[in-house]
Amino acid sequence: MNNVPVMTIDGPSGSGKGTVSRAAARALGWALLDSGALYRLVALAGRQAGVSLDDEPGLPGWRRRLT
């Protein structure tokens, strides 16, 4: 199994997390995964599938169909 380096950067909206993470990934030669973008894509896909985003019982079942 390969060891993949992981760095997480947390902070409030607008604090520069994206800027810092892109610079760190570039400097270290690492790939960047923007988890915030993943959350937004899942929300968009749910909306397009007609799932109400406040349907807490329904969201987990729908999410499993994405994989």
Short mmCIF file of N, CA, C and O in Angstrom, two decimals:
data_model
loop_
_atom_site.label_atom_id
_atom_site.label_comp_id
_atom_site.label_asym_id
_atom_site.label_seq_id
_atom_site.Cartn_x
_atom_site.Cartn_y
_atom_site.Cartn_z
N MET A 1 0.85 -1.18 0.00
CA MET A 1 0.00 0.00 0.00
C MET A 1 0.89 1.24 0.00
O MET A 1 1.86 1.31 0.74
N ASN A 2 0.54 2.21 -0.82
CA ASN A 2 1.31 3.45 -0.88
C ASN A 2 0.88 4.41 0.22
O ASN A 2 -0.30 4.50 0.52
N ASN A 3 1.83 5.09 0.78
CA ASN A 3 1.52 6.15 1.73
C ASN A 3 1.31 7.44 0.95
O ASN A 3 2.21 7.88 0.25
N VAL A 4 0.14 8.00 1.07
CA VAL A 4 -0.18 9.25 0.39
C VAL A 4 -0.20 10.36 1.43
O VAL A 4 -0.95 10.28 2.40
N PRO A 5 0.62 11.38 1.24
CA PRO A 5 0.62 12.47 2.22
C PRO A 5 -0.69 13.25 2.16
O PRO A 5 -1.25 13.48 1.10
N VAL A 6 -1.17 13.62 3.33
CA VAL A 6 -2.42 14.38 3.43
C VAL A 6 -2.19 15.56 4.36
O VAL A 6 -1.60 15.43 5.42
N MET A 7 -2.67 16.71 3.93
CA MET A 7 -2.64 17.92 4.76
C MET A 7 -4.05 18.49 4.74
O MET A 7 -4.67 18.56 3.69
N THR A 8 -4.55 18.85 5.88
CA THR A 8 -5.86 19.49 5.94
C THR A 8 -5.68 20.93 6.41
O THR A 8 -4.83 21.22 7.24
N ILE A 9 -6.49 21.80 5.84
CA ILE A 9 -6.46 23.22 6.21
C ILE A 9 -7.89 23.62 6.51
O ILE A 9 -8.78 23.45 5.68
N ASP A 10 -8.11 24.12 7.70
CA ASP A 10 -9.46 24.46 8.14
C ASP A 10 -9.49 25.93 8.54
O ASP A 10 -8.47 26.50 8.91
N GLY A 11 -10.64 26.52 8.44
CA GLY A 11 -10.80 27.91 8.84
C GLY A 11 -12.11 28.46 8.32
O GLY A 11 -12.79 27.81 7.53
N PRO A 12 -12.45 29.65 8.74
CA PRO A 12 -13.72 30.25 8.31
C PRO A 12 -13.69 30.65 6.84
O PRO A 12 -12.62 30.79 6.24
N SER A 13 -14.86 30.82 6.30
CA SER A 13 -15.00 31.24 4.92
C SER A 13 -14.25 32.55 4.68
O SER A 13 -14.30 33.47 5.49
N GLY A 14 -13.53 32.60 3.57
CA GLY A 14 -12.84 33.83 3.20
C GLY A 14 -11.52 34.05 3.91
O GLY A 14 -10.93 35.13 3.80
N SER A 15 -11.03 33.04 4.63
CA SER A 15 -9.80 33.23 5.40
C SER A 15 -8.53 32.91 4.61
O SER A 15 -7.43 33.05 5.14
N GLY A 16 -8.68 32.45 3.37
CA GLY A 16 -7.51 32.17 2.55
C GLY A 16 -7.11 30.70 2.49
O GLY A 16 -6.01 30.37 2.04
N LYS A 17 -8.01 29.81 2.91
CA LYS A 17 -7.69 28.38 2.89
C LYS A 17 -7.32 27.90 1.49
O LYS A 17 -6.36 27.16 1.32
N GLY A 18 -8.08 28.31 0.51
CA GLY A 18 -7.83 27.87 -0.87
C GLY A 18 -6.50 28.38 -1.38
O GLY A 18 -5.74 27.64 -2.01
N THR A 19 -6.20 29.64 -1.11
CA THR A 19 -4.93 30.23 -1.54
C THR A 19 -3.76 29.50 -0.90
O THR A 19 -2.79 29.13 -1.58
N VAL A 20 -3.85 29.28 0.40
CA VAL A 20 -2.76 28.61 1.11
C VAL A 20 -2.63 27.16 0.65
O VAL A 20 -1.51 26.67 0.42
N SER A 21 -3.75 26.46 0.48
CA SER A 21 -3.67 25.05 0.08
C SER A 21 -3.12 24.89 -1.33
O SER A 21 -2.33 23.97 -1.58
N ARG A 22 -3.50 25.77 -2.25
CA ARG A 22 -2.94 25.69 -3.61
C ARG A 22 -1.44 25.96 -3.60
O ARG A 22 -0.67 25.26 -4.26
N ALA A 23 -1.01 26.95 -2.82
CA ALA A 23 0.42 27.26 -2.73
C ALA A 23 1.19 26.11 -2.09
O ALA A 23 2.28 25.74 -2.55
N ALA A 24 0.64 25.52 -1.03
CA ALA A 24 1.32 24.40 -0.36
C ALA A 24 1.42 23.19 -1.29
O ALA A 24 2.48 22.56 -1.38
N ALA A 25 0.33 22.87 -1.98
CA ALA A 25 0.34 21.73 -2.90
C ALA A 25 1.36 21.95 -4.01
O ALA A 25 2.12 21.03 -4.36
N ARG A 26 1.40 23.14 -4.55
CA ARG A 26 2.35 23.45 -5.61
C ARG A 26 3.78 23.33 -5.10
O ARG A 26 4.64 22.72 -5.72
N ALA A 27 4.05 23.89 -3.93
CA ALA A 27 5.40 23.88 -3.36
C ALA A 27 5.87 22.46 -3.03
O ALA A 27 7.05 22.14 -3.17
N LEU A 28 4.93 21.62 -2.58
CA LEU A 28 5.29 20.26 -2.17
C LEU A 28 5.18 19.24 -3.31
O LEU A 28 5.57 18.08 -3.15
N GLY A 29 4.61 19.67 -4.44
CA GLY A 29 4.41 18.75 -5.55
C GLY A 29 3.29 17.75 -5.30
O GLY A 29 3.31 16.65 -5.82
N TRP A 30 2.33 18.14 -4.49
CA TRP A 30 1.20 17.27 -4.14
C TRP A 30 -0.02 17.62 -4.99
O TRP A 30 -0.15 18.73 -5.49
N ALA A 31 -0.93 16.67 -5.09
CA ALA A 31 -2.23 16.93 -5.70
C ALA A 31 -3.10 17.66 -4.70
O ALA A 31 -2.89 17.55 -3.48
N LEU A 32 -4.07 18.40 -5.19
CA LEU A 32 -4.98 19.15 -4.32
C LEU A 32 -6.39 18.63 -4.52
O LEU A 32 -6.86 18.49 -5.65
N LEU A 33 -7.07 18.32 -3.44
CA LEU A 33 -8.47 17.93 -3.47
C LEU A 33 -9.24 18.96 -2.65
O LEU A 33 -9.05 19.08 -1.44
N ASP A 34 -10.09 19.70 -3.31
CA ASP A 34 -10.91 20.72 -2.65
C ASP A 34 -12.18 20.07 -2.14
O ASP A 34 -13.14 19.87 -2.89
N SER A 35 -12.20 19.69 -0.86
CA SER A 35 -13.36 18.98 -0.31
C SER A 35 -14.61 19.86 -0.31
O SER A 35 -15.72 19.36 -0.43
N GLY A 36 -14.45 21.16 -0.20
CA GLY A 36 -15.61 22.05 -0.27
C GLY A 36 -16.31 21.95 -1.61
O GLY A 36 -17.54 21.97 -1.69
N ALA A 37 -15.52 21.81 -2.68
CA ALA A 37 -16.11 21.65 -4.01
C ALA A 37 -16.88 20.34 -4.10
O ALA A 37 -17.93 20.28 -4.73
N LEU A 38 -16.37 19.29 -3.44
CA LEU A 38 -17.08 18.01 -3.45
C LEU A 38 -18.44 18.13 -2.77
O LEU A 38 -19.44 17.61 -3.27
N TYR A 39 -18.49 18.81 -1.63
CA TYR A 39 -19.76 19.01 -0.94
C TYR A 39 -20.75 19.76 -1.83
O TYR A 39 -21.93 19.43 -1.89
N ARG A 40 -20.26 20.79 -2.52
CA ARG A 40 -21.15 21.57 -3.39
C ARG A 40 -21.65 20.72 -4.56
O ARG A 40 -22.81 20.84 -4.97
N LEU A 41 -20.78 19.86 -5.11
CA LEU A 41 -21.20 18.99 -6.21
C LEU A 41 -22.25 17.99 -5.77
O LEU A 41 -23.21 17.72 -6.50
N VAL A 42 -22.10 17.43 -4.58
CA VAL A 42 -23.09 16.49 -4.06
C VAL A 42 -24.42 17.20 -3.85
O VAL A 42 -25.49 16.68 -4.20
N ALA A 43 -24.38 18.41 -3.32
CA ALA A 43 -25.62 19.17 -3.12
C ALA A 43 -26.28 19.48 -4.46
O ALA A 43 -27.50 19.33 -4.60
N LEU A 44 -25.50 19.87 -5.45
CA LEU A 44 -26.04 20.17 -6.77
C LEU A 44 -26.66 18.92 -7.39
O LEU A 44 -27.76 18.96 -7.93
N ALA A 45 -25.95 17.79 -7.31
CA ALA A 45 -26.48 16.54 -7.87
C ALA A 45 -27.78 16.15 -7.17
O ALA A 45 -28.72 15.67 -7.82
N GLY A 46 -27.84 16.35 -5.86
CA GLY A 46 -29.07 16.05 -5.12
C GLY A 46 -30.22 16.92 -5.58
O GLY A 46 -31.34 16.43 -5.80
N ARG A 47 -29.95 18.19 -5.75
CA ARG A 47 -31.01 19.10 -6.22
C ARG A 47 -31.49 18.69 -7.61
O ARG A 47 -32.68 18.69 -7.89
N GLN A 48 -30.53 18.36 -8.49
CA GLN A 48 -30.91 17.96 -9.85
C GLN A 48 -31.69 16.65 -9.87
O GLN A 48 -32.49 16.42 -10.77
N ALA A 49 -31.46 15.80 -8.87
CA ALA A 49 -32.19 14.53 -8.76
C ALA A 49 -33.54 14.71 -8.08
O ALA A 49 -34.29 13.76 -7.91
N GLY A 50 -33.83 15.94 -7.65
CA GLY A 50 -35.12 16.21 -7.02
C GLY A 50 -35.17 15.89 -5.54
O GLY A 50 -36.24 15.82 -4.96
N VAL A 51 -34.00 15.68 -4.93
CA VAL A 51 -33.96 15.38 -3.50
C VAL A 51 -34.01 16.70 -2.73
O VAL A 51 -33.24 17.62 -3.02
N SER A 52 -34.91 16.78 -1.78
CA SER A 52 -34.98 17.96 -0.94
C SER A 52 -33.78 17.95 0.01
O SER A 52 -33.52 16.95 0.69
N LEU A 53 -33.03 19.02 0.05
CA LEU A 53 -31.82 19.05 0.86
C LEU A 53 -32.10 19.10 2.36
O LEU A 53 -31.20 18.92 3.16
N ASP A 54 -33.36 19.30 2.74
CA ASP A 54 -33.70 19.22 4.16
C ASP A 54 -34.35 17.88 4.52
O ASP A 54 -34.86 17.70 5.61
N ASP A 55 -34.30 16.92 3.59
CA ASP A 55 -34.83 15.58 3.81
C ASP A 55 -33.72 14.71 4.42
O ASP A 55 -33.08 13.92 3.74
N GLU A 56 -33.48 14.88 5.73
CA GLU A 56 -32.39 14.16 6.38
C GLU A 56 -32.49 12.64 6.23
O GLU A 56 -31.49 11.99 5.97
N PRO A 57 -33.67 12.04 6.38
CA PRO A 57 -33.74 10.58 6.21
C PRO A 57 -33.47 10.14 4.76
O PRO A 57 -32.91 9.08 4.52
N GLY A 58 -33.84 10.97 3.79
CA GLY A 58 -33.69 10.59 2.39
C GLY A 58 -32.30 10.81 1.81
O GLY A 58 -31.89 10.12 0.88
N LEU A 59 -31.58 11.77 2.35
CA LEU A 59 -30.27 12.10 1.78
C LEU A 59 -29.26 10.96 1.84
O LEU A 59 -28.59 10.69 0.84
N PRO A 60 -29.11 10.24 2.96
CA PRO A 60 -28.11 9.16 2.97
C PRO A 60 -28.37 8.08 1.92
O PRO A 60 -27.46 7.61 1.26
N GLY A 61 -29.62 7.69 1.74
CA GLY A 61 -29.95 6.68 0.73
C GLY A 61 -29.63 7.16 -0.67
O GLY A 61 -29.10 6.42 -1.49
N TRP A 62 -29.93 8.40 -0.95
CA TRP A 62 -29.64 8.95 -2.26
C TRP A 62 -28.13 9.05 -2.48
O TRP A 62 -27.62 8.72 -3.54
N ARG A 63 -27.42 9.48 -1.46
CA ARG A 63 -25.97 9.64 -1.57
C ARG A 63 -25.28 8.33 -1.90
O ARG A 63 -24.34 8.28 -2.67
N ARG A 64 -25.77 7.22 -1.33
CA ARG A 64 -25.16 5.91 -1.60
C ARG A 64 -25.29 5.53 -3.07
O ARG A 64 -24.48 4.78 -3.61
N ARG A 65 -26.32 6.04 -3.75
CA ARG A 65 -26.49 5.72 -5.18
C ARG A 65 -25.46 6.45 -6.05
O ARG A 65 -25.32 6.13 -7.21
N LEU A 66 -24.76 7.43 -5.50
CA LEU A 66 -23.76 8.16 -6.29
C LEU A 66 -22.51 7.32 -6.56
O LEU A 66 -21.81 7.57 -7.52
N THR A 67 -22.22 6.36 -5.70
CA THR A 67 -20.97 5.60 -5.84
C THR A 67 -21.07 4.51 -6.87
O THR A 67 -22.09 4.08 -7.26
#
